[in-house]
Short mmCIF file of C-alpha atoms and ligand atoms in Angstrom, two decimals:
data_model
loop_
_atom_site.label_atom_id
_atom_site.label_comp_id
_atom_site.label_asym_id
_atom_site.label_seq_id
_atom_site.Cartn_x
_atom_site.Cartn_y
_atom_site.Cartn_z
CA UNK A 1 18.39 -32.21 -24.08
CA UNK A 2 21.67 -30.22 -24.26
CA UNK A 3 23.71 -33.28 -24.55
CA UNK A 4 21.57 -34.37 -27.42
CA UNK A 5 21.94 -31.03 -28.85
CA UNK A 6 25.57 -30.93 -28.60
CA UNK A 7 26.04 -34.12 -29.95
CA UNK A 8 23.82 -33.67 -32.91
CA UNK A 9 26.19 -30.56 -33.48
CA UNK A 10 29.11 -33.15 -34.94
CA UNK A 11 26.57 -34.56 -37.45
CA UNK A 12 26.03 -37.94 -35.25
CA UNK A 13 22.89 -39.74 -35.40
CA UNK A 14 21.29 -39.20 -32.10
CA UNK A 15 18.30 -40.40 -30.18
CA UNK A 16 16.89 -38.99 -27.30
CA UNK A 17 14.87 -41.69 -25.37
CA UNK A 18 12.68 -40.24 -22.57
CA UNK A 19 10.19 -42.40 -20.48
CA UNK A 20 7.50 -39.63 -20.09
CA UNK A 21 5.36 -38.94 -22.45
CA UNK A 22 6.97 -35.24 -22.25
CA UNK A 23 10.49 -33.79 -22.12
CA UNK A 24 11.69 -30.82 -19.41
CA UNK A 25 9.16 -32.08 -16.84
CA UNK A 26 10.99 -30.71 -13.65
CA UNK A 27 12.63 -27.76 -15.70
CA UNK A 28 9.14 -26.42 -16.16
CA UNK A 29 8.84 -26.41 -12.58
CA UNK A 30 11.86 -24.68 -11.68
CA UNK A 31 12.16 -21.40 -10.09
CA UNK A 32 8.46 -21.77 -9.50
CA UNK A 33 7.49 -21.84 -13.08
CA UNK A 34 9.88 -19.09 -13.84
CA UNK A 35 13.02 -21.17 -14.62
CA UNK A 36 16.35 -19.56 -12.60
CA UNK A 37 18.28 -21.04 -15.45
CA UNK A 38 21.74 -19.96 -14.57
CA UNK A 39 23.34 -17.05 -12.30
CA UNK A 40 25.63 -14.62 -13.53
CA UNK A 41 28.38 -14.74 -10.82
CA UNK A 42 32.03 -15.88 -12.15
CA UNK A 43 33.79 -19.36 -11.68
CA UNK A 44 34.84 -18.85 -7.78
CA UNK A 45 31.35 -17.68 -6.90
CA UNK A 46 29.84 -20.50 -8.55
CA UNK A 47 32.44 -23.10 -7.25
CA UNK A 48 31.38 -22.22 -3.48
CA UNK A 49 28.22 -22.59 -3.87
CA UNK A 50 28.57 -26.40 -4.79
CA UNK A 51 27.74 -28.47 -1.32
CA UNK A 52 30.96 -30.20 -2.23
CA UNK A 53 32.80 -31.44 -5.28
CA UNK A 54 32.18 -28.17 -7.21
CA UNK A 55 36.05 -28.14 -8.56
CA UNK A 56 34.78 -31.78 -10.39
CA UNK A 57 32.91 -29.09 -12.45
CA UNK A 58 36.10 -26.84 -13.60
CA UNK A 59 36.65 -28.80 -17.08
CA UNK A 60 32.91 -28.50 -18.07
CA UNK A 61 32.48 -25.31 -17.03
CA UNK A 62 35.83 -24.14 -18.89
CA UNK A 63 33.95 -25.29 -22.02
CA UNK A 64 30.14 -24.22 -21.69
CA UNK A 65 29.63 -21.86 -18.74
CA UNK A 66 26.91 -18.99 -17.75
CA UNK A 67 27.98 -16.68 -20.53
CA UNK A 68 27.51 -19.28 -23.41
CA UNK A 69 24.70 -21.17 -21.82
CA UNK A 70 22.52 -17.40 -22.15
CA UNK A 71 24.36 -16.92 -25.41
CA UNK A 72 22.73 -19.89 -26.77
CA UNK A 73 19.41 -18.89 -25.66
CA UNK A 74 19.62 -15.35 -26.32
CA UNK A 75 20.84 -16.34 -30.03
CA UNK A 76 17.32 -18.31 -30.03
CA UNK A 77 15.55 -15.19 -29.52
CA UNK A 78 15.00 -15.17 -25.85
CA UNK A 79 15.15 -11.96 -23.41
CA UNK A 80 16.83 -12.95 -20.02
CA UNK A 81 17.39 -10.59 -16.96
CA UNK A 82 19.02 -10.24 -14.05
CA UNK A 83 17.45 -10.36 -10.55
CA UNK A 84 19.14 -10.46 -7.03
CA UNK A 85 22.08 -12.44 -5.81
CA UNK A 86 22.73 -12.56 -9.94
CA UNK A 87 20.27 -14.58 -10.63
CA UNK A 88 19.32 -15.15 -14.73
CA UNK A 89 15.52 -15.35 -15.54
CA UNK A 90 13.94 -15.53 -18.78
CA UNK A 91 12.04 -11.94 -19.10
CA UNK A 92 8.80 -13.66 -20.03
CA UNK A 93 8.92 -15.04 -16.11
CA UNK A 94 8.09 -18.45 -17.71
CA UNK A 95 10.13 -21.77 -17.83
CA UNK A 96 7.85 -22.60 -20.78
CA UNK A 97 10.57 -20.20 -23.12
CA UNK A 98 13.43 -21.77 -22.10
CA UNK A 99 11.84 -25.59 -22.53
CA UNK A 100 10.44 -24.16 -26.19
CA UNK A 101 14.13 -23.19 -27.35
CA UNK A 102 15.17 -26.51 -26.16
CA UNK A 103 12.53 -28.62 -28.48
CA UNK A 104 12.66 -26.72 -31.62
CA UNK A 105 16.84 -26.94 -31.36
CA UNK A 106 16.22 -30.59 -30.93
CA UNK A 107 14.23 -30.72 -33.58
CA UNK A 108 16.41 -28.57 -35.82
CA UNK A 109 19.56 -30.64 -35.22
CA UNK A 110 17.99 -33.38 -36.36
CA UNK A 111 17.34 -35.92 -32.76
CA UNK A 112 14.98 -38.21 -32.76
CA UNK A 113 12.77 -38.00 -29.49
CA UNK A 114 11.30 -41.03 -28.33
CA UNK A 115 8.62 -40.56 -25.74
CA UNK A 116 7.54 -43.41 -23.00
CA UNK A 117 10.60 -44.72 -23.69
CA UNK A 118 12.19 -45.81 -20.45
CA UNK A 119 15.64 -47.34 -20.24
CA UNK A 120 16.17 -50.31 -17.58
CA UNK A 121 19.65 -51.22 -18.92
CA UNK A 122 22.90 -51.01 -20.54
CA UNK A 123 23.99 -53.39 -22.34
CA UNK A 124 27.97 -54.08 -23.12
CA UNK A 125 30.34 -55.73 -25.09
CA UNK A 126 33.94 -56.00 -23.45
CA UNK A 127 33.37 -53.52 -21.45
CA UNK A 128 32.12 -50.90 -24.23
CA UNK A 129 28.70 -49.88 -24.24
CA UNK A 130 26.65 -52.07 -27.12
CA UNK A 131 23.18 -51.06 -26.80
CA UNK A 132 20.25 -49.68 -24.38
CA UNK A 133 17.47 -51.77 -22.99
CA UNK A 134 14.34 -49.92 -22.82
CA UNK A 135 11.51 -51.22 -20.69
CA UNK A 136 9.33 -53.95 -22.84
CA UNK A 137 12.71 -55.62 -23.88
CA UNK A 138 13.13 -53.37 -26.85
CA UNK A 139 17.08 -53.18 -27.33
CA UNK A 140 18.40 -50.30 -29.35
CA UNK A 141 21.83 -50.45 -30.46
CA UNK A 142 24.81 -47.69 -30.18
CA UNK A 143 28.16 -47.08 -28.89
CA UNK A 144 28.11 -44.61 -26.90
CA UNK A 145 25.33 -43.96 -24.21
CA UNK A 146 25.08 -40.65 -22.16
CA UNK A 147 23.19 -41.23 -19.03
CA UNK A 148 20.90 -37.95 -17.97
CA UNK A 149 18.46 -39.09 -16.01
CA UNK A 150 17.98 -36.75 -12.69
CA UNK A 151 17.96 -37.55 -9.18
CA UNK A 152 15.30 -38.71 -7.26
CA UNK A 153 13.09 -36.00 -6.29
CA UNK A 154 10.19 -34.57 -7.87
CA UNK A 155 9.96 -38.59 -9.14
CA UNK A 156 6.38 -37.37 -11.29
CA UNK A 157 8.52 -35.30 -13.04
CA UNK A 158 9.90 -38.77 -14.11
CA UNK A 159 13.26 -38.72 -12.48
CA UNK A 160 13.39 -41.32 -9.80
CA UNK A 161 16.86 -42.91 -9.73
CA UNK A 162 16.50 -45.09 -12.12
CA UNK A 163 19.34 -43.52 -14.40
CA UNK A 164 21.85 -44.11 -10.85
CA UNK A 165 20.13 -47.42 -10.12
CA UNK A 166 21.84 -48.48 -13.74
CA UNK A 167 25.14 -47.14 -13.45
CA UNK A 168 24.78 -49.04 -10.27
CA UNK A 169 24.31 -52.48 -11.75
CA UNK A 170 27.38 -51.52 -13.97
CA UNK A 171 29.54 -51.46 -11.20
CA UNK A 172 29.95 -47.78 -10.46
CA UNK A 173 30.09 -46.67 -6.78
CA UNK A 174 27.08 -44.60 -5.76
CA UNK A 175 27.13 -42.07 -3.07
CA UNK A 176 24.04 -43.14 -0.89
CA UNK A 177 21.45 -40.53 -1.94
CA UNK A 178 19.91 -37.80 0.44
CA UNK A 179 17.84 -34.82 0.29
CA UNK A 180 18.91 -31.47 -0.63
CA UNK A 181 16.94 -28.06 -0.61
CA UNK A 182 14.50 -29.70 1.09
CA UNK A 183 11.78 -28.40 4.06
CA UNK A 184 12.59 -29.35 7.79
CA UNK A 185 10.34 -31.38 9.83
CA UNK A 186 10.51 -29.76 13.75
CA UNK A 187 9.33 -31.73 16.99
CA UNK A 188 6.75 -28.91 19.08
CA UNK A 189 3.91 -28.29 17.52
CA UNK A 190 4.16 -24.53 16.27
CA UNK A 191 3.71 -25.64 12.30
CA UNK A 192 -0.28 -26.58 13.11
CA UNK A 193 -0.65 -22.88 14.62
CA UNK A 194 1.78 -20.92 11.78
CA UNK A 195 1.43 -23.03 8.69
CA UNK A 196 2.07 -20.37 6.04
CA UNK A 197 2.98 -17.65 8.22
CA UNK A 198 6.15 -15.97 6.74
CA UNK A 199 9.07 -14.43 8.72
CA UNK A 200 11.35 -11.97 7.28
CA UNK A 201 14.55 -10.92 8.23
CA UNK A 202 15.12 -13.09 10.75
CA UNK A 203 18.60 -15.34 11.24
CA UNK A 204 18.65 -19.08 11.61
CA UNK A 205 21.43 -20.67 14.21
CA UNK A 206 21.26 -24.41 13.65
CA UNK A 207 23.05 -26.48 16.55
CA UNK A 208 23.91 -30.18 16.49
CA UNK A 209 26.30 -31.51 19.34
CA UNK A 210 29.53 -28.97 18.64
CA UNK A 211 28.89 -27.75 15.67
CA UNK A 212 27.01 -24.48 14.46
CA UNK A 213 25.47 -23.39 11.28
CA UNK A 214 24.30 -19.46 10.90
CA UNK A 215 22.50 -18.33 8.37
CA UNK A 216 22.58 -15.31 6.33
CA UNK A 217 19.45 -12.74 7.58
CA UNK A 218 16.23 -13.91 5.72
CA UNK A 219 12.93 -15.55 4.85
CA UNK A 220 11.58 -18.53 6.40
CA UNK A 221 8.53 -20.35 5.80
CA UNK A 222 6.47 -22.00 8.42
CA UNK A 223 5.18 -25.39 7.10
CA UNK A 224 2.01 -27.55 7.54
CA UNK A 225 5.18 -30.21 9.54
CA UNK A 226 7.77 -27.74 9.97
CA UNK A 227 9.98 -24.55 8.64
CA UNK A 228 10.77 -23.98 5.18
CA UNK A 229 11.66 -20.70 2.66
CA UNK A 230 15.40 -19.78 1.68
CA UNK A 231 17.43 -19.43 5.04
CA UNK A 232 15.91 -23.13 5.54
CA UNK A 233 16.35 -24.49 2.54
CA UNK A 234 19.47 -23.15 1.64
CA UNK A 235 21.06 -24.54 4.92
CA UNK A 236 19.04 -27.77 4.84
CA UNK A 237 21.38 -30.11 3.49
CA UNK A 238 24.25 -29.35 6.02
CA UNK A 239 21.67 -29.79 8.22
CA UNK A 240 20.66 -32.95 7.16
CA UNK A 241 24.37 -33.99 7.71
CA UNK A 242 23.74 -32.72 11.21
CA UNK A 243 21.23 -35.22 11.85
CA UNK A 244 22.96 -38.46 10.34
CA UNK A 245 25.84 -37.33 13.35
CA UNK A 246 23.31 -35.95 16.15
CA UNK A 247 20.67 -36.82 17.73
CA UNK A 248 19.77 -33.97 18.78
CA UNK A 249 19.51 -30.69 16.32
CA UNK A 250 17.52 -27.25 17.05
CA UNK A 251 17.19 -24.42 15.61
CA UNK A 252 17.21 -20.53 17.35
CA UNK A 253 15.26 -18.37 15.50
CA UNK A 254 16.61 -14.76 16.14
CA UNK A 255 13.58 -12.50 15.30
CA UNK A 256 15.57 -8.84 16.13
CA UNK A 257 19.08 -9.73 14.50
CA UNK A 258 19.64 -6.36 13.62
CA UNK A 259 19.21 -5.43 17.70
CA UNK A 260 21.58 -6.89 20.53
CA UNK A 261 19.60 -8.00 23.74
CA UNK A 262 20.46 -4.54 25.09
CA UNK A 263 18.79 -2.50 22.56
CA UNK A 264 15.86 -4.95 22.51
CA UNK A 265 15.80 -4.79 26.70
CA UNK A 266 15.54 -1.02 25.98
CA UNK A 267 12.90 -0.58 22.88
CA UNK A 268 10.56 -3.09 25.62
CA UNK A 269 10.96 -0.90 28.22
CA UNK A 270 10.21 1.84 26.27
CA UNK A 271 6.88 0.28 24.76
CA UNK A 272 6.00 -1.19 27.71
CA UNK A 273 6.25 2.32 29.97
CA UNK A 274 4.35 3.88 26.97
CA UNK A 275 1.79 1.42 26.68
CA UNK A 276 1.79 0.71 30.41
CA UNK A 277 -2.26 -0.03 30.57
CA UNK A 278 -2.39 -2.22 27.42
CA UNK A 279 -1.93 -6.28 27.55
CA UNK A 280 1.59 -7.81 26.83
CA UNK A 281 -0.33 -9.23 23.66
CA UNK A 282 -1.30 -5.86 22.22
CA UNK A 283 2.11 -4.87 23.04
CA UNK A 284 4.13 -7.01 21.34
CA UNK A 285 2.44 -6.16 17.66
CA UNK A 286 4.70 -3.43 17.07
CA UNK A 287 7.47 -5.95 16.98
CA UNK A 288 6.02 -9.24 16.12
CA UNK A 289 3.64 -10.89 13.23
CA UNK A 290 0.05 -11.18 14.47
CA UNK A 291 -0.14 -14.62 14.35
CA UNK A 292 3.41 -15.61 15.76
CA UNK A 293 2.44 -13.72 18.95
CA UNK A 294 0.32 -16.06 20.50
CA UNK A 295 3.01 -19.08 20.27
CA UNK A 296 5.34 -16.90 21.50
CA UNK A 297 3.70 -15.66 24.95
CA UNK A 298 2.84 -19.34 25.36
CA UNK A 299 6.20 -20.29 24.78
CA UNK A 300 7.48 -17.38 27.38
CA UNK A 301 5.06 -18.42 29.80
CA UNK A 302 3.58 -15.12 30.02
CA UNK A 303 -0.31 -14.23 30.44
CA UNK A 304 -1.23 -12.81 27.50
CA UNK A 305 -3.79 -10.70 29.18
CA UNK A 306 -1.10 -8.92 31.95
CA UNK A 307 -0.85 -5.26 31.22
CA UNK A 308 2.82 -4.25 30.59
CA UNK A 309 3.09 -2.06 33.46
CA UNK A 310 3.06 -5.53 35.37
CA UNK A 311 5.87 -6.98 33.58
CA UNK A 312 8.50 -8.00 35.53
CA UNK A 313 11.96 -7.58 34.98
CA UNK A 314 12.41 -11.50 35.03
CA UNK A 315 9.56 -11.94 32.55
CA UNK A 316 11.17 -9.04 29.99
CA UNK A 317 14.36 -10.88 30.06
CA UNK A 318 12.69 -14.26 28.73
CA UNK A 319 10.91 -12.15 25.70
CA UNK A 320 14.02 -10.98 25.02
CA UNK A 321 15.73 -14.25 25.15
CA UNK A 322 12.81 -15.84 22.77
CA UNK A 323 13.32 -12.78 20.60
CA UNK A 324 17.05 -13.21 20.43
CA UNK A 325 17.06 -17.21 20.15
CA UNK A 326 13.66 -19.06 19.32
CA UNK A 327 14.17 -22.51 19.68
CA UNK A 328 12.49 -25.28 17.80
CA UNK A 329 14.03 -28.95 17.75
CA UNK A 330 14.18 -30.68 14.79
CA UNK A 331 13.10 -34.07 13.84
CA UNK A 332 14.40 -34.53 10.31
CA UNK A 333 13.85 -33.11 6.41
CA UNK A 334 11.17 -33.89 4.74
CA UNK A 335 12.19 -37.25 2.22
CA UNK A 336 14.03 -36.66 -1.06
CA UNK A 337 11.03 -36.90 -3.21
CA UNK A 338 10.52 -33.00 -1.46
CA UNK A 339 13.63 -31.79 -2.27
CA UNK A 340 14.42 -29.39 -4.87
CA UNK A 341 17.99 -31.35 -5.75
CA UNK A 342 19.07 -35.16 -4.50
CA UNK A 343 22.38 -34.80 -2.95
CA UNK A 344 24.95 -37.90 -3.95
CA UNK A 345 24.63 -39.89 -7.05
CA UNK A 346 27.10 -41.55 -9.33
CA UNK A 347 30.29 -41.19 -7.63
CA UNK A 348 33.00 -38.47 -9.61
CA UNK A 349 35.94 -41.00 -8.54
CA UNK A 350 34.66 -43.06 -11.72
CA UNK A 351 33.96 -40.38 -14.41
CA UNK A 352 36.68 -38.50 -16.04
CA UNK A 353 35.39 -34.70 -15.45
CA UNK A 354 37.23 -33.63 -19.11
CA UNK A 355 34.74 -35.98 -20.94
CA UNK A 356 32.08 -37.09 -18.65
CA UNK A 357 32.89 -40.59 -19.77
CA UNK A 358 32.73 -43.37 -17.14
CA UNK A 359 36.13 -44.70 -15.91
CA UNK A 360 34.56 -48.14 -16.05
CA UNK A 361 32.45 -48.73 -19.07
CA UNK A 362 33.90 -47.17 -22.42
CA UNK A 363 31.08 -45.10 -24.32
CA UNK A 364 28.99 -44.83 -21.16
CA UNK A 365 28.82 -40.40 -20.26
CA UNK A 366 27.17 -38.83 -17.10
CA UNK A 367 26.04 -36.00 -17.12
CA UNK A 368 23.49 -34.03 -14.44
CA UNK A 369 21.81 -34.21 -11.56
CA UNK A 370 22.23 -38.05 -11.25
CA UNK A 371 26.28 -37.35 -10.61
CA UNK A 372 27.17 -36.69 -6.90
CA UNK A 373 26.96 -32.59 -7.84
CA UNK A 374 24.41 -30.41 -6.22
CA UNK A 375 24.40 -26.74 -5.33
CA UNK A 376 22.27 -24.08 -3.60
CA UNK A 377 19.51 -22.05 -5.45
CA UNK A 378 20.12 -19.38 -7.78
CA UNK A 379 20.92 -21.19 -10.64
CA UNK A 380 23.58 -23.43 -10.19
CA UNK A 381 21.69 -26.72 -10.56
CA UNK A 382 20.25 -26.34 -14.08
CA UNK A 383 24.04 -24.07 -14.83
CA UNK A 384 25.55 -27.37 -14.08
CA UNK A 385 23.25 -30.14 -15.43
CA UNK A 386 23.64 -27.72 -18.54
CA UNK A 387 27.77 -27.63 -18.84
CA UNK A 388 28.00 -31.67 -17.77
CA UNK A 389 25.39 -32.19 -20.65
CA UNK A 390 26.87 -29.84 -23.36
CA UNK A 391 30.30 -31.44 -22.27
CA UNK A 392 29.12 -35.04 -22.21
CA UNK A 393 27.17 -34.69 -25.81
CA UNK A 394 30.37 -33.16 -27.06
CA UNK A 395 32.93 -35.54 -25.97
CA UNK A 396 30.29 -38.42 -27.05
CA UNK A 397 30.26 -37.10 -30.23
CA UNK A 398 33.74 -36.09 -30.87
CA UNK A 399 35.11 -39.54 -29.98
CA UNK A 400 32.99 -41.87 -32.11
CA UNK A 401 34.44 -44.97 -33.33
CA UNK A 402 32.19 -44.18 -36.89
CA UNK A 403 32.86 -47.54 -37.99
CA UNK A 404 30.80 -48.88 -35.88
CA UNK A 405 27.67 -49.97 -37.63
CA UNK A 406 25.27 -49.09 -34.69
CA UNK A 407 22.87 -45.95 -33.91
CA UNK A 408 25.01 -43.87 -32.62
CA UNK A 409 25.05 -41.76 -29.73
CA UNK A 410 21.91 -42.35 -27.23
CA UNK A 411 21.42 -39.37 -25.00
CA UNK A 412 18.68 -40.94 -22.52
C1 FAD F 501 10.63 -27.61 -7.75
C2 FAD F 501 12.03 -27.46 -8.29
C3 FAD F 501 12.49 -26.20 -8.66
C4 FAD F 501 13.79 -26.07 -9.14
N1 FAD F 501 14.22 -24.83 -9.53
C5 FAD F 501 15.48 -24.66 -10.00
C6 FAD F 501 15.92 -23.41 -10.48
O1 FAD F 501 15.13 -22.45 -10.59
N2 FAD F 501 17.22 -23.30 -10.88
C7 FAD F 501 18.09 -24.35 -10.83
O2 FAD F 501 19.27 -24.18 -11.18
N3 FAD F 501 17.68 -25.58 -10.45
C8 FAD F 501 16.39 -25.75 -10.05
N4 FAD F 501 15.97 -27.00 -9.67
C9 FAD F 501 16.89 -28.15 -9.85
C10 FAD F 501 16.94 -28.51 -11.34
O3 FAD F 501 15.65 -28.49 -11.89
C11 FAD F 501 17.55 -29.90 -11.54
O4 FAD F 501 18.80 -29.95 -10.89
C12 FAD F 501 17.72 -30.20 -13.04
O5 FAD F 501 16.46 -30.28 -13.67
C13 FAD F 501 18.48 -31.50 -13.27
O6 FAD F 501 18.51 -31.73 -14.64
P1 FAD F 501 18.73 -33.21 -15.23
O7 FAD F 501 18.61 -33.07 -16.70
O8 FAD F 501 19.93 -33.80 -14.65
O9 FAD F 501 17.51 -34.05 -14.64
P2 FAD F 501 15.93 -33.90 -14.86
O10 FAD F 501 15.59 -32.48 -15.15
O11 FAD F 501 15.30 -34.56 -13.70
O12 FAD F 501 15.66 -34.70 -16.19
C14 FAD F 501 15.83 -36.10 -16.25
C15 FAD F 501 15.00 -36.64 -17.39
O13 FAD F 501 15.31 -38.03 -17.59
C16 FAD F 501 14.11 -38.76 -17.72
N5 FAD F 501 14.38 -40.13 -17.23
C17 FAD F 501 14.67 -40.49 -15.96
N6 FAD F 501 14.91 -41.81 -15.90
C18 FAD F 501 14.74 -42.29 -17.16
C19 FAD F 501 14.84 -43.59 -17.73
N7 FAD F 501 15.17 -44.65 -17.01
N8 FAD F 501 14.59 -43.73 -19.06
C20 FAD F 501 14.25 -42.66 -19.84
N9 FAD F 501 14.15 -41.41 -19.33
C21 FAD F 501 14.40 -41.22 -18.01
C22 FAD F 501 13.11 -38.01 -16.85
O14 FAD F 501 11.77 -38.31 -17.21
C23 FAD F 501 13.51 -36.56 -17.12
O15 FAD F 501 12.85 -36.04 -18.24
C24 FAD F 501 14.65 -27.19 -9.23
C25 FAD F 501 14.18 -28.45 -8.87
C26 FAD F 501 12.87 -28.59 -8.42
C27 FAD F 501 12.36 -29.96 -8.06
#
């Protein structure tokens, strides 16, 4: 939509061809109907939060950033606001505003939208791009084509690779796609007992063979398979990496980060001796979630029913090792079409990051989540599917041979 928009800035006759029978499917999901459209962090802080690759996005962020990108919807009459970790939501707390700015522009500047319109090819002439196949056998004619089709996730939403599969075909190398911000599967069988139970302020230590991921202190989610909520999902994708090398990956919940082992060996003791004729079980609810406590004197090995003042030392020391480092092996992620972003894509060797144009076929632009880009939450996804597509329906635009006597530019 924004490389449509952009492109119908330069007076260029444009047509947006979408397969659904609705535009902004998976923005109207995102940020759980709320839309975390961008963040307001500067260039650095965005860069690092890029999995990889995130310098590939200097040039089109050095033309259409977070600044302009709330600009252009605050110009349309939209409130945004701030909320933690800088992250930019529309004030009505509804993705709905930001998709309804995006249809009336298209509409204003002129694009024709073309619903159930799927493309299944590209079709060239020496190399140049000559026209777009849509499904049917329909051909429409243009010279320049800008490829935003998504990743693979979410596929009702209508992306489902299809946009990669053709840039494929055309010869481009793809980076073999993967999950990203996606739920982890684990191996015991906790989830069954905890689905939905929410930890807070815990810390996640992921180990696979030598190396070591620890996460931030957070939320996490306990799922109907497995753990999910920000620490996991933010970390899931280097985790997934884990598990193409090892075989073996756990995870150590620490439930007490903010206490060493000593402190903790010292608060028990303390509860304990005050609480010296009540059960272990009863005892542990001043530092544990109702429902976690039962998994977790199972998991210590501990009678739930022993009164404290029968605790031995032996037995303190392994509640204080399960509260320090919870350990849950995991199996895998859940598969792409969970995650919130598909990592790899359209590889960034073969599109020139000033233009977005493919290195390969002349008039061809990428431009989103279908290039090998993705990032954590807080608005970095849409901020860069935004800036590729601004810069691709720019560059589209601005470089048309206009005596060609085709369409166009086609942003798909
Ligand atoms: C649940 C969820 C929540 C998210 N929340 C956030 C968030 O709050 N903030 C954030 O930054 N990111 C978020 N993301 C990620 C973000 O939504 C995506 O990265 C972003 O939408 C990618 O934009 P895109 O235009 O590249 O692809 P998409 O938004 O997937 O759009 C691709 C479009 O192309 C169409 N299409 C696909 N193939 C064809 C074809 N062959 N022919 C014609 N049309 C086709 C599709 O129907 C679709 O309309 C979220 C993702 C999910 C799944």
């Amino acid at each position: 939509m924004m490389a449509a928009i952009r492109a119908a800035g330069f007076g260029q006759d444009i047509t947006l061809l979408e397969r659904k029978d609705s535009v902004g499917n998976k923005l109207l999901l995102s940020g759980k109907g709320r839309c975390n459209l961008t963040n307001a962090g500067d260039l650095e802080y965005f860069l690092k939060r890029f999995s990889k690759n995130g310098s590939f996005l200097r040039d089109a962020f050095k033309v259409f950033f977070n600044r302009q990108l709330m600009d252009f919807f605050e110009q349309r009459g939209l409130k945004l606001k701030v909320e933690r970790q800088m992250r930019i939501f529309p004030q009505t707390d509804r993705s709905a505003s930001i998709l309804d700015i995006l249809k009336k522009e298209l509409e204003k500047s002129g694009v024709e939208v073309i619903h159930k319109a799927r493309v299944v090819d590209v079709l060239l002439s020496s190399g140049k791009v000559k026209a777009v196949r849509l499904e049917g056998g329909r051909d429409i004619p243009c010279d320049k084509a800008i490829l935003a089709c998504g990743g693979a996730s979410y596929s009702f939403t209508g992306s489902d690779a299809s946009g990669i599969n053709i840039a494929g075909r055309l010869g481009h190398e793809i980076v073999p796609l993967q999950p990203g911000l996606v739920p982890l599967d684990i191996k015991q069988g906790y989830p069954k007992k905890l689905e939905g139970l929410t930890l807070r302020n815990i810390r996640l230590k992921f180990t696979g063979g030598k190396s070591q991921l620890i996460s931030e202190i957070g939320e996490l989610v306990f799922t109907s398979s497995g753990i999910s909520g920000p620490l996991v999902i933010t970390l899931s994708g280097r985790v997934v990496d884990m598990l193409a090398q090892n075989k073996d990956v756990s995870v150590e919940m620490d439930l007490k980060p903010a206490l060493s082992s000593e402190q903790l060996d010292k608060r028990l003791l303390r509860e304990f001796k005050g609480n010296a004729r009540k059960s272990v079980k009863n005892a542990l609810k001043e530092l544990l979630p109702l429902r976690l406590i039962k998994v977790f004197i199972e998991a210590a090995a501990i009678d739930p029913l022993k009164k404290c003042s029968q605790i031995t030392q032996e037995e303190r020391r392994k509640i204080i090792s399960l509260l320090k480092g919870f350990r849950m092996d995991i199996s895998g992620s859940r598969p792409i079409e969970e995650g919130m972003v598909s990592r790899g894509g359209v590889s960034l060797k073969e599109i020139n990051p000033k233009t977005m144009e493919s290195r390969l076929v002349k008039g061809l632009y990428f431009c989103g989540e279908m290039i090998d880009i993705d990032a954590d939450t807080g608005g970095f996804n849409l901020q860069a599917a935004f800036s590729t597509g601004y810069l691709a329906g720019e560059s589209a635009s601005k470089t048309r041979d206009v005596s060609l006597p085709n369409r166009g530019t086609v942003p798909i």
